[in-house]
mmCIF file of C-alpha atoms and ligand atoms in Angstrom:
data_model
loop_
_atom_site.group_PDB
_atom_site.id
_atom_site.type_symbol
_atom_site.label_atom_id
_atom_site.label_comp_id
_atom_site.label_asym_id
_atom_site.label_seq_id
_atom_site.Cartn_x
_atom_site.Cartn_y
_atom_site.Cartn_z
ATOM 1 C CA MET P 3 31.669 -1.136 17.571
ATOM 2 C CA ASN P 4 28.152 -1.278 16.158
ATOM 3 C CA THR P 5 26.883 1.995 14.660
ATOM 4 C CA ILE P 6 23.951 3.434 16.557
ATOM 5 C CA TYR P 7 21.763 5.157 13.986
ATOM 6 C CA ASP P 8 19.693 8.256 14.683
ATOM 7 C CA ILE P 9 16.816 6.727 12.732
ATOM 8 C CA ILE P 10 16.163 3.339 11.176
ATOM 9 C CA VAL P 11 13.234 3.312 8.772
ATOM 10 C CA ILE P 12 11.498 0.001 8.071
ATOM 11 C CA GLY P 13 9.883 -0.152 4.611
ATOM 12 C CA GLY P 14 10.980 1.554 1.401
ATOM 13 C CA GLY P 15 7.589 2.805 0.187
ATOM 14 C CA PRO P 16 6.542 6.477 0.028
ATOM 15 C CA GLY P 17 6.300 6.724 3.837
ATOM 16 C CA GLY P 18 9.770 5.266 4.387
ATOM 17 C CA ILE P 19 11.296 7.288 1.563
ATOM 18 C CA GLY P 20 9.618 10.417 2.958
ATOM 19 C CA VAL P 21 11.091 9.933 6.444
ATOM 20 C CA SER P 22 14.583 9.069 5.145
ATOM 21 C CA VAL P 23 14.844 11.949 2.673
ATOM 22 C CA GLU P 24 13.293 14.590 4.937
ATOM 23 C CA SER P 25 15.632 13.481 7.753
ATOM 24 C CA LYS P 26 18.685 13.882 5.509
ATOM 25 C CA ILE P 27 17.473 17.290 4.246
ATOM 26 C CA LEU P 28 16.960 18.441 7.843
ATOM 27 C CA GLY P 29 20.539 17.428 8.663
ATOM 28 C CA ILE P 30 20.018 14.182 10.570
ATOM 29 C CA LYS P 31 23.112 12.206 9.616
ATOM 30 C CA LYS P 32 22.825 8.570 10.602
ATOM 31 C CA VAL P 33 19.719 7.322 8.804
ATOM 32 C CA LEU P 34 19.241 3.770 7.524
ATOM 33 C CA LEU P 35 16.376 2.581 5.305
ATOM 34 C CA VAL P 36 15.682 -1.170 5.260
ATOM 35 C CA GLU P 37 13.420 -2.750 2.647
ATOM 36 C CA LYS P 38 12.555 -6.440 2.425
ATOM 37 C CA SER P 39 12.351 -6.599 -1.378
ATOM 38 C CA ASP P 40 15.051 -6.047 -3.971
ATOM 39 C CA ASN P 41 14.035 -2.420 -4.545
ATOM 40 C CA HIS P 42 11.969 0.395 -3.028
ATOM 41 C CA SER P 43 8.217 0.997 -3.535
ATOM 42 C CA GLN P 44 6.951 -2.574 -3.761
ATOM 43 C CA THR P 45 3.272 -1.616 -3.554
ATOM 44 C CA ILE P 46 3.691 0.670 -6.545
ATOM 45 C CA ARG P 47 5.713 -1.900 -8.505
ATOM 46 C CA LYS P 48 3.418 -4.847 -7.729
ATOM 47 C CA PHE P 49 -0.097 -3.435 -7.511
ATOM 48 C CA TYR P 50 -0.042 -0.576 -10.031
ATOM 49 C CA LYS P 51 -0.552 -1.565 -13.642
ATOM 50 C CA ASP P 52 2.073 -0.340 -16.123
ATOM 51 C CA GLN P 53 1.485 3.276 -17.204
ATOM 52 C CA LYS P 54 -1.092 3.693 -14.442
ATOM 53 C CA ARG P 55 -2.009 7.316 -13.855
ATOM 54 C CA VAL P 56 -0.766 8.263 -10.368
ATOM 55 C CA ASP P 57 -2.962 10.932 -8.788
ATOM 56 C CA LYS P 58 -1.573 13.168 -6.062
ATOM 57 C CA ASP P 59 -5.133 13.585 -4.730
ATOM 58 C CA TRP P 60 -5.839 9.861 -4.470
ATOM 59 C CA GLN P 61 -9.310 8.649 -3.401
ATOM 60 C CA GLY P 62 -10.528 12.229 -3.762
ATOM 61 C CA GLN P 63 -8.341 13.430 -0.838
ATOM 62 C CA SER P 64 -6.902 16.865 -1.565
ATOM 63 C CA VAL P 65 -3.484 17.045 0.124
ATOM 64 C CA SER P 66 -1.062 19.946 0.379
ATOM 65 C CA LEU P 67 2.521 18.932 0.946
ATOM 66 C CA ASP P 68 4.125 20.148 4.171
ATOM 67 C CA GLY P 69 7.760 19.161 3.703
ATOM 68 C CA ASN P 70 10.683 19.614 1.346
ATOM 69 C CA ILE P 71 9.693 16.812 -1.036
ATOM 70 C CA ASP P 72 7.472 17.791 -3.900
ATOM 71 C CA PHE P 73 4.973 15.345 -5.382
ATOM 72 C CA PHE P 74 2.836 15.667 -8.468
ATOM 73 C CA ASP P 75 0.491 13.728 -10.732
ATOM 74 C CA GLY P 76 2.326 11.291 -12.989
ATOM 75 C CA THR P 77 2.471 7.636 -13.911
ATOM 76 C CA LYS P 78 3.711 4.500 -12.194
ATOM 77 C CA GLU P 79 6.992 4.825 -14.098
ATOM 78 C CA SER P 80 7.531 8.553 -13.450
ATOM 79 C CA THR P 81 6.781 8.041 -9.743
ATOM 80 C CA ILE P 82 9.341 5.240 -9.436
ATOM 81 C CA ASP P 83 11.903 7.353 -11.339
ATOM 82 C CA TYR P 84 11.209 10.263 -9.015
ATOM 83 C CA PHE P 85 11.710 8.134 -5.895
ATOM 84 C CA ASP P 86 14.918 6.710 -7.448
ATOM 85 C CA SER P 87 16.221 10.248 -7.845
ATOM 86 C CA LEU P 88 15.261 11.217 -4.279
ATOM 87 C CA LEU P 89 17.170 8.248 -2.865
ATOM 88 C CA ASP P 90 20.177 8.904 -5.137
ATOM 89 C CA ASN P 91 20.342 12.672 -4.742
ATOM 90 C CA HIS P 92 20.136 12.529 -0.970
ATOM 91 C CA LEU P 93 22.557 9.589 -0.708
ATOM 92 C CA ILE P 94 20.149 7.508 1.333
ATOM 93 C CA ASP P 95 21.804 4.512 2.962
ATOM 94 C CA ALA P 96 19.333 1.813 1.886
ATOM 95 C CA LYS P 97 19.582 -1.921 2.453
ATOM 96 C CA PHE P 98 17.437 -4.001 0.108
ATOM 97 C CA ASN P 99 16.535 -7.679 0.509
ATOM 98 C CA CYS P 100 16.624 -6.926 4.199
ATOM 99 C CA GLU P 101 13.463 -8.030 6.003
ATOM 100 C CA VAL P 102 12.896 -6.920 9.566
ATOM 101 C CA ASP P 103 11.721 -9.679 11.842
ATOM 102 C CA LYS P 104 11.368 -7.783 15.105
ATOM 103 C CA VAL P 105 12.414 -4.752 17.104
ATOM 104 C CA ILE P 106 13.522 -4.896 20.736
ATOM 105 C CA LYS P 107 14.016 -1.842 22.955
ATOM 106 C CA THR P 108 16.620 -2.030 25.718
ATOM 107 C CA ASN P 109 17.803 1.024 27.691
ATOM 108 C CA ASP P 110 16.515 3.537 25.138
ATOM 109 C CA ILE P 111 18.251 1.788 22.226
ATOM 110 C CA PHE P 112 16.289 -0.236 19.677
ATOM 111 C CA GLU P 113 17.767 -3.436 18.310
ATOM 112 C CA VAL P 114 16.387 -4.206 14.857
ATOM 113 C CA ASN P 115 16.619 -7.909 13.956
ATOM 114 C CA THR P 116 16.711 -8.575 10.208
ATOM 115 C CA ASN P 117 17.665 -11.410 7.877
ATOM 116 C CA CYS P 118 20.821 -9.436 7.054
ATOM 117 C CA GLY P 119 21.989 -8.717 10.587
ATOM 118 C CA ASN P 120 21.081 -6.709 13.665
ATOM 119 C CA TYR P 121 21.122 -2.907 13.692
ATOM 120 C CA PHE P 122 20.891 -0.387 16.531
ATOM 121 C CA THR P 123 19.137 2.966 16.646
ATOM 122 C CA HIS P 124 17.779 5.708 18.890
ATOM 123 C CA ASN P 125 14.584 6.082 16.838
ATOM 124 C CA ILE P 126 12.679 3.780 14.598
ATOM 125 C CA VAL P 127 9.969 4.443 12.027
ATOM 126 C CA ILE P 128 7.779 1.599 10.786
ATOM 127 C CA SER P 129 6.235 2.208 7.358
ATOM 128 C CA VAL P 130 5.472 -1.257 6.049
ATOM 129 C CA GLY P 131 2.134 -0.447 4.395
ATOM 130 C CA ARG P 132 -0.877 -2.750 4.230
ATOM 131 C CA MET P 133 -0.464 -4.405 0.852
ATOM 132 C CA GLY P 134 1.821 -7.181 2.166
ATOM 133 C CA LYS P 135 -1.512 -8.776 3.028
ATOM 134 C CA PRO P 136 -4.285 -7.744 0.617
ATOM 135 C CA ASN P 137 -7.817 -7.993 2.039
ATOM 136 C CA LYS P 138 -9.526 -11.255 1.166
ATOM 137 C CA PRO P 139 -13.249 -12.015 1.003
ATOM 138 C CA SER P 140 -14.896 -13.643 4.027
ATOM 139 C CA TYR P 141 -15.817 -16.792 2.041
ATOM 140 C CA ASN P 142 -13.283 -19.420 1.027
ATOM 141 C CA ILE P 143 -11.581 -19.381 -2.337
ATOM 142 C CA PRO P 144 -11.689 -22.984 -3.660
ATOM 143 C CA PRO P 145 -8.065 -24.220 -3.924
ATOM 144 C CA SER P 146 -8.647 -25.347 -7.534
ATOM 145 C CA LEU P 147 -9.334 -21.698 -8.479
ATOM 146 C CA ARG P 148 -6.248 -20.177 -6.858
ATOM 147 C CA THR P 149 -4.562 -19.319 -10.170
ATOM 148 C CA GLN P 150 -7.696 -17.612 -11.535
ATOM 149 C CA VAL P 151 -8.480 -15.614 -8.399
ATOM 150 C CA ASN P 152 -6.000 -12.758 -8.005
ATOM 151 C CA PHE P 153 -5.333 -9.607 -5.980
ATOM 152 C CA ASN P 154 -3.362 -7.711 -8.638
ATOM 153 C CA LEU P 155 -3.037 -7.837 -12.440
ATOM 154 C CA ASP P 156 0.117 -9.991 -12.642
ATOM 155 C CA LYS P 157 -1.562 -13.097 -14.062
ATOM 156 C CA CYS P 158 -4.058 -11.410 -16.414
ATOM 157 C CA GLY P 159 -3.918 -12.195 -20.099
ATOM 158 C CA ASN P 160 -6.101 -11.143 -23.030
ATOM 159 C CA ASN P 161 -9.544 -12.151 -24.273
ATOM 160 C CA GLU P 162 -10.721 -13.278 -20.866
ATOM 161 C CA ASN P 163 -14.066 -12.748 -19.185
ATOM 162 C CA ILE P 164 -13.060 -11.077 -15.909
ATOM 163 C CA ILE P 165 -14.917 -9.902 -12.816
ATOM 164 C CA VAL P 166 -13.263 -7.158 -10.737
ATOM 165 C CA ILE P 167 -14.584 -6.905 -7.181
ATOM 166 C CA GLY P 168 -14.320 -3.675 -5.190
ATOM 167 C CA GLY P 169 -15.664 -0.139 -5.039
ATOM 168 C CA GLY P 170 -12.580 2.072 -4.815
ATOM 169 C CA ASP P 171 -10.132 3.706 -7.181
ATOM 170 C CA SER P 172 -8.041 0.550 -7.665
ATOM 171 C CA ALA P 173 -11.087 -1.511 -8.678
ATOM 172 C CA VAL P 174 -12.183 1.113 -11.223
ATOM 173 C CA GLU P 175 -8.675 1.495 -12.634
ATOM 174 C CA TYR P 176 -8.206 -2.288 -12.882
ATOM 175 C CA ALA P 177 -11.590 -2.719 -14.616
ATOM 176 C CA CYS P 178 -11.034 0.060 -17.167
ATOM 177 C CA GLU P 179 -7.471 -1.057 -17.915
ATOM 178 C CA LEU P 180 -8.432 -4.718 -18.364
ATOM 179 C CA SER P 181 -11.371 -3.814 -20.599
ATOM 180 C CA GLN P 182 -8.937 -2.836 -23.348
ATOM 181 C CA SER P 183 -8.298 -6.489 -24.120
ATOM 182 C CA ASN P 184 -10.867 -8.407 -22.067
ATOM 183 C CA ARG P 185 -14.583 -8.550 -21.273
ATOM 184 C CA VAL P 186 -14.918 -6.983 -17.812
ATOM 185 C CA THR P 187 -17.609 -6.725 -15.130
ATOM 186 C CA LEU P 188 -17.089 -4.575 -12.040
ATOM 187 C CA CYS P 189 -19.032 -5.842 -9.030
ATOM 188 C CA TYR P 190 -19.540 -3.834 -5.838
ATOM 189 C CA ARG P 191 -22.047 -4.436 -3.063
ATOM 190 C CA GLY P 192 -22.966 -0.719 -2.725
ATOM 191 C CA ALA P 193 -25.678 0.752 -4.948
ATOM 192 C CA SER P 194 -23.193 3.338 -6.266
ATOM 193 C CA LEU P 195 -19.455 3.959 -6.245
ATOM 194 C CA MET P 196 -18.750 6.600 -3.589
ATOM 195 C CA ARG P 197 -15.003 6.197 -2.982
ATOM 196 C CA PRO P 198 -13.259 6.759 -6.333
ATOM 197 C CA ASN P 199 -11.948 10.225 -7.121
ATOM 198 C CA PRO P 200 -13.878 12.352 -9.672
ATOM 199 C CA THR P 201 -11.552 11.423 -12.571
ATOM 200 C CA ASN P 202 -12.034 7.710 -11.977
ATOM 201 C CA LYS P 203 -15.788 8.061 -11.449
ATOM 202 C CA GLU P 204 -16.077 9.894 -14.759
ATOM 203 C CA MET P 205 -13.888 7.303 -16.500
ATOM 204 C CA PHE P 206 -16.010 4.475 -15.086
ATOM 205 C CA GLU P 207 -19.275 6.079 -16.190
ATOM 206 C CA LYS P 208 -17.857 6.630 -19.678
ATOM 207 C CA PHE P 209 -16.647 3.021 -19.976
ATOM 208 C CA VAL P 210 -20.034 1.709 -18.792
ATOM 209 C CA SER P 211 -21.984 3.959 -21.160
ATOM 210 C CA GLU P 212 -19.810 2.760 -24.044
ATOM 211 C CA ASN P 213 -20.397 -0.905 -22.995
ATOM 212 C CA ARG P 214 -16.684 -1.404 -22.422
ATOM 213 C CA VAL P 215 -17.248 -2.353 -18.755
ATOM 214 C CA THR P 216 -20.373 -3.960 -17.299
ATOM 215 C CA SER P 217 -21.421 -2.409 -14.001
ATOM 216 C CA LYS P 218 -22.892 -4.777 -11.413
ATOM 217 C CA LEU P 219 -23.621 -2.626 -8.371
ATOM 218 C CA GLY P 220 -25.841 -3.228 -5.342
ATOM 219 C CA VAL P 221 -25.263 -6.955 -5.157
ATOM 220 C CA ASP P 222 -22.906 -8.842 -2.864
ATOM 221 C CA ILE P 223 -21.018 -12.052 -3.564
ATOM 222 C CA GLU P 224 -21.673 -14.988 -1.238
ATOM 223 C CA GLY P 225 -19.131 -17.448 -2.558
ATOM 224 C CA LEU P 226 -17.152 -18.877 -5.448
ATOM 225 C CA GLU P 227 -17.347 -22.339 -6.959
ATOM 226 C CA SER P 228 -15.345 -24.058 -9.635
ATOM 227 C CA GLU P 229 -17.356 -24.858 -12.778
ATOM 228 C CA HIS P 230 -15.274 -26.871 -15.246
ATOM 229 C CA GLY P 231 -12.194 -25.002 -13.994
ATOM 230 C CA LYS P 232 -13.819 -21.581 -14.350
ATOM 231 C CA VAL P 233 -14.856 -19.163 -11.604
ATOM 232 C CA LYS P 234 -18.571 -19.418 -10.806
ATOM 233 C CA VAL P 235 -19.639 -16.363 -8.795
ATOM 234 C CA LEU P 236 -22.620 -16.865 -6.486
ATOM 235 C CA TYR P 237 -24.471 -13.605 -5.846
ATOM 236 C CA SER P 238 -26.576 -12.775 -2.782
ATOM 237 C CA ASP P 239 -29.691 -12.376 -4.975
ATOM 238 C CA GLY P 240 -29.532 -16.089 -5.826
ATOM 239 C CA THR P 241 -28.108 -15.668 -9.332
ATOM 240 C CA SER P 242 -24.666 -16.731 -10.538
ATOM 241 C CA GLN P 243 -22.255 -16.012 -13.383
ATOM 242 C CA VAL P 244 -19.179 -17.781 -14.716
ATOM 243 C CA PHE P 245 -15.903 -15.942 -15.411
ATOM 244 C CA ASP P 246 -12.391 -16.897 -16.530
ATOM 245 C CA ARG P 247 -10.863 -14.801 -13.748
ATOM 246 C CA ALA P 248 -11.802 -12.875 -10.588
ATOM 247 C CA ILE P 249 -9.737 -9.962 -9.294
ATOM 248 C CA TYR P 250 -10.281 -8.596 -5.805
ATOM 249 C CA ALA P 251 -9.302 -4.957 -5.242
ATOM 250 C CA LEU P 252 -10.248 -4.589 -1.582
ATOM 251 C CA GLY P 253 -7.227 -2.783 -0.124
ATOM 252 C CA GLY P 254 -4.934 -4.271 2.502
ATOM 253 C CA THR P 255 -4.875 -5.317 6.157
ATOM 254 C CA THR P 256 -2.921 -4.064 9.152
ATOM 255 C CA PRO P 257 0.158 -6.277 9.726
ATOM 256 C CA VAL P 258 -0.901 -6.937 13.319
ATOM 257 C CA ASP P 259 1.588 -9.712 14.124
ATOM 258 C CA PHE P 260 4.531 -7.724 12.804
ATOM 259 C CA LEU P 261 3.515 -4.605 14.743
ATOM 260 C CA LYS P 262 3.209 -6.661 17.930
ATOM 261 C CA LYS P 263 6.701 -8.087 17.389
ATOM 262 C CA CYS P 264 7.949 -4.495 17.130
ATOM 263 C CA SER P 265 6.341 -3.526 20.486
ATOM 264 C CA VAL P 266 3.664 -1.321 18.887
ATOM 265 C CA GLN P 267 0.656 -1.119 21.183
ATOM 266 C CA LEU P 268 -2.633 -1.744 19.369
ATOM 267 C CA ASP P 269 -6.178 -0.649 20.203
ATOM 268 C CA GLU P 270 -9.143 -3.016 20.564
ATOM 269 C CA HIS P 271 -9.564 -3.069 16.765
ATOM 270 C CA GLY P 272 -5.939 -4.103 16.210
ATOM 271 C CA GLU P 273 -4.934 -0.633 14.950
ATOM 272 C CA PRO P 274 -1.722 1.013 16.179
ATOM 273 C CA ILE P 275 -2.026 3.702 18.860
ATOM 274 C CA PHE P 276 -0.008 6.856 18.149
ATOM 275 C CA ASP P 277 -0.023 10.587 18.916
ATOM 276 C CA GLU P 278 -0.001 13.714 16.730
ATOM 277 C CA ASN P 279 3.694 13.150 15.922
ATOM 278 C CA TYR P 280 3.002 9.526 14.890
ATOM 279 C CA GLU P 281 4.914 8.347 17.981
ATOM 280 C CA THR P 282 3.529 5.152 19.476
ATOM 281 C CA LYS P 283 3.257 4.355 23.175
ATOM 282 C CA THR P 284 6.875 3.125 22.923
ATOM 283 C CA LYS P 285 8.891 6.351 22.958
ATOM 284 C CA GLY P 286 11.155 6.722 19.937
ATOM 285 C CA LEU P 287 9.039 4.292 17.896
ATOM 286 C CA PHE P 288 6.944 5.893 15.136
ATOM 287 C CA ILE P 289 4.618 4.687 12.413
ATOM 288 C CA ALA P 290 4.122 6.300 9.003
ATOM 289 C CA GLY P 291 2.194 5.860 5.774
ATOM 290 C CA ASP P 292 -0.772 3.570 5.216
ATOM 291 C CA ILE P 293 -0.518 1.782 8.573
ATOM 292 C CA ALA P 294 -1.350 5.088 10.247
ATOM 293 C CA PHE P 295 -4.743 4.945 8.484
ATOM 294 C CA LYS P 296 -7.664 2.609 9.023
ATOM 295 C CA SER P 297 -8.279 2.735 5.317
ATOM 296 C CA GLY P 298 -7.053 4.645 2.324
ATOM 297 C CA GLY P 299 -3.810 6.562 2.787
ATOM 298 C CA SER P 300 -1.999 8.094 -0.165
ATOM 299 C CA ILE P 301 1.514 8.832 -1.384
ATOM 300 C CA ALA P 302 1.257 12.540 -0.539
ATOM 301 C CA ILE P 303 -0.094 11.790 2.944
ATOM 302 C CA ALA P 304 2.727 9.271 3.534
ATOM 303 C CA LEU P 305 5.281 11.928 2.499
ATOM 304 C CA ASN P 306 3.711 14.382 4.956
ATOM 305 C CA HIS P 307 4.069 11.817 7.749
ATOM 306 C CA GLY P 308 7.769 11.616 6.894
ATOM 307 C CA TYR P 309 8.231 15.371 7.258
ATOM 308 C CA LYS P 310 6.333 15.533 10.547
ATOM 309 C CA ILE P 311 8.285 12.661 12.082
ATOM 310 C CA ALA P 312 11.689 13.879 10.850
ATOM 311 C CA THR P 313 11.009 17.386 12.227
ATOM 312 C CA TYR P 314 9.946 15.986 15.579
ATOM 313 C CA ILE P 315 12.988 13.709 15.877
ATOM 314 C CA LEU P 316 15.322 16.563 14.861
ATOM 315 C CA ASN P 317 13.962 18.656 17.736
ATOM 316 C CA LYS P 318 14.633 15.786 20.145
ATOM 317 C CA ILE P 319 18.285 15.221 19.175
HETATM 318 C C1 LIG S 402 -3.719 -0.371 -6.953
HETATM 319 C C2 LIG S 402 -3.366 0.860 -6.146
HETATM 320 C C3 LIG S 402 -3.342 2.103 -6.751
HETATM 321 C C4 LIG S 402 -2.973 3.251 -6.024
HETATM 322 N N1 LIG S 402 -2.917 4.468 -6.653
HETATM 323 C C5 LIG S 402 -2.536 5.583 -5.966
HETATM 324 C C6 LIG S 402 -2.433 6.870 -6.594
HETATM 325 O O1 LIG S 402 -2.691 7.036 -7.802
HETATM 326 N N2 LIG S 402 -2.037 7.936 -5.833
HETATM 327 C C7 LIG S 402 -1.728 7.825 -4.504
HETATM 328 O O2 LIG S 402 -1.364 8.826 -3.860
HETATM 329 N N3 LIG S 402 -1.836 6.612 -3.867
HETATM 330 C C8 LIG S 402 -2.227 5.502 -4.561
HETATM 331 N N4 LIG S 402 -2.324 4.294 -3.922
HETATM 332 C C9 LIG S 402 -2.016 4.239 -2.473
HETATM 333 C C10 LIG S 402 -0.502 4.299 -2.229
HETATM 334 O O3 LIG S 402 0.150 3.314 -3.032
HETATM 335 C C11 LIG S 402 -0.202 4.052 -0.759
HETATM 336 O O4 LIG S 402 -0.923 5.004 0.020
HETATM 337 C C12 LIG S 402 1.297 4.193 -0.478
HETATM 338 O O5 LIG S 402 2.041 3.257 -1.257
HETATM 339 C C13 LIG S 402 1.570 3.945 0.998
HETATM 340 O O6 LIG S 402 2.947 4.025 1.243
HETATM 341 P P1 LIG S 402 3.582 3.262 2.504
HETATM 342 O O7 LIG S 402 5.024 3.667 2.523
HETATM 343 O O8 LIG S 402 2.766 3.444 3.706
HETATM 344 O O9 LIG S 402 3.446 1.699 2.171
HETATM 345 P P2 LIG S 402 3.880 0.839 0.912
HETATM 346 O O10 LIG S 402 3.926 1.651 -0.305
HETATM 347 O O11 LIG S 402 2.981 -0.347 0.950
HETATM 348 O O12 LIG S 402 5.379 0.412 1.222
HETATM 349 C C14 LIG S 402 5.710 -0.473 2.260
HETATM 350 C C15 LIG S 402 7.088 -1.066 1.977
HETATM 351 O O13 LIG S 402 7.512 -1.779 3.160
HETATM 352 C C16 LIG S 402 8.153 -2.975 2.748
HETATM 353 N N5 LIG S 402 8.096 -3.908 3.888
HETATM 354 C C17 LIG S 402 6.994 -4.553 4.344
HETATM 355 N N6 LIG S 402 7.320 -5.332 5.413
HETATM 356 C C18 LIG S 402 8.659 -5.155 5.642
HETATM 357 C C19 LIG S 402 9.581 -5.691 6.583
HETATM 358 N N7 LIG S 402 9.191 -6.542 7.549
HETATM 359 N N8 LIG S 402 10.890 -5.325 6.513
HETATM 360 C C20 LIG S 402 11.301 -4.434 5.552
HETATM 361 N N9 LIG S 402 10.471 -3.921 4.600
HETATM 362 C C21 LIG S 402 9.149 -4.259 4.658
HETATM 363 C C22 LIG S 402 7.358 -3.415 1.520
HETATM 364 O O14 LIG S 402 8.079 -4.301 0.707
HETATM 365 C C23 LIG S 402 7.080 -2.070 0.832
HETATM 366 O O15 LIG S 402 8.073 -1.711 -0.128
HETATM 367 C C24 LIG S 402 -2.673 3.147 -4.624
HETATM 368 C C25 LIG S 402 -2.706 1.883 -4.011
HETATM 369 C C26 LIG S 402 -3.037 0.751 -4.751
HETATM 370 C C27 LIG S 402 -3.030 -0.604 -4.059
#
């Protein structure tokens, strides 16, 4: 006989970990967490630089935690360690390298189709984040520049002339970090940086005043060209500059196709429709974490989603 879980959680980031752990703490027994990569928290592992400061109040959003899971300022490494301990201490049944393809609901039971088999559940929570597909610029990236145009810091070396494009916390953190061993320009189309939290704004201003980062605000980029294998940036004011590398830090997109395959109804903007308990139009199907935000969720907010959903499901069963 196939097990029918109380909850299957898709995605092992903060939202998925939050739902799984809160569910176990509240006494829900049959909970399964499925994660497509070889370990939890892929956004943190892949997009955060090593030793990155992790702020509880990310993007200036002050969040108080509702549930049983605590969360505090730390680093990339301490955050991953903390999530390791949550999964271990609460004996979370987690399947890694297990990518969900689609979810089908038949007679109030969901069938979850994955590359490691099919699973059955009464409730399902989708928390797949947005960073599976980072936002790209509207203009084309010339194929010959693909190795020098990046969306995280994986390929960065030292002594390069780098342009970081974006106006949020990630862009500021990338620029300041890279400036330790590279020449860095931060380019944002707005006249000032409004989105970063106060700590990052202050850090940025300090780095600019000390000439460690060049600030290029109030000008948009219209395209990229290859110039002798380097990245030539064409600005909207008619000027251009050549860099060794360009890094876009523009956030991520809603995984529309995946949500459709999981029977999540979307609004006219392609965003999921859900109620105050994060339940979608398909009863028993919830969304959590960054995909419940048009832009800019946070770890603490994702953990709060987990508590809210787990409490609601507990009251149903
Ligand atoms: C550079 C950067 C810096 C940041 N710094 C901070 C900070 O300091 N503080 C803070 O609070 N927030 C920060 N954030 C935001 C924070 O990382 C996100 O809000 C948070 O990770 C969202 O959690 P999530 O669970 O919704 O999604 P994610 O963390 O994106 O996790 C989604 C998980 O789902 C998995 N998955 C995707 N598709 C499938 C599938 N089909 N089947 C199975 N698994 C799947 C992915 O592999 C991934 O592990 C930062 C974000 C970035 C990009």
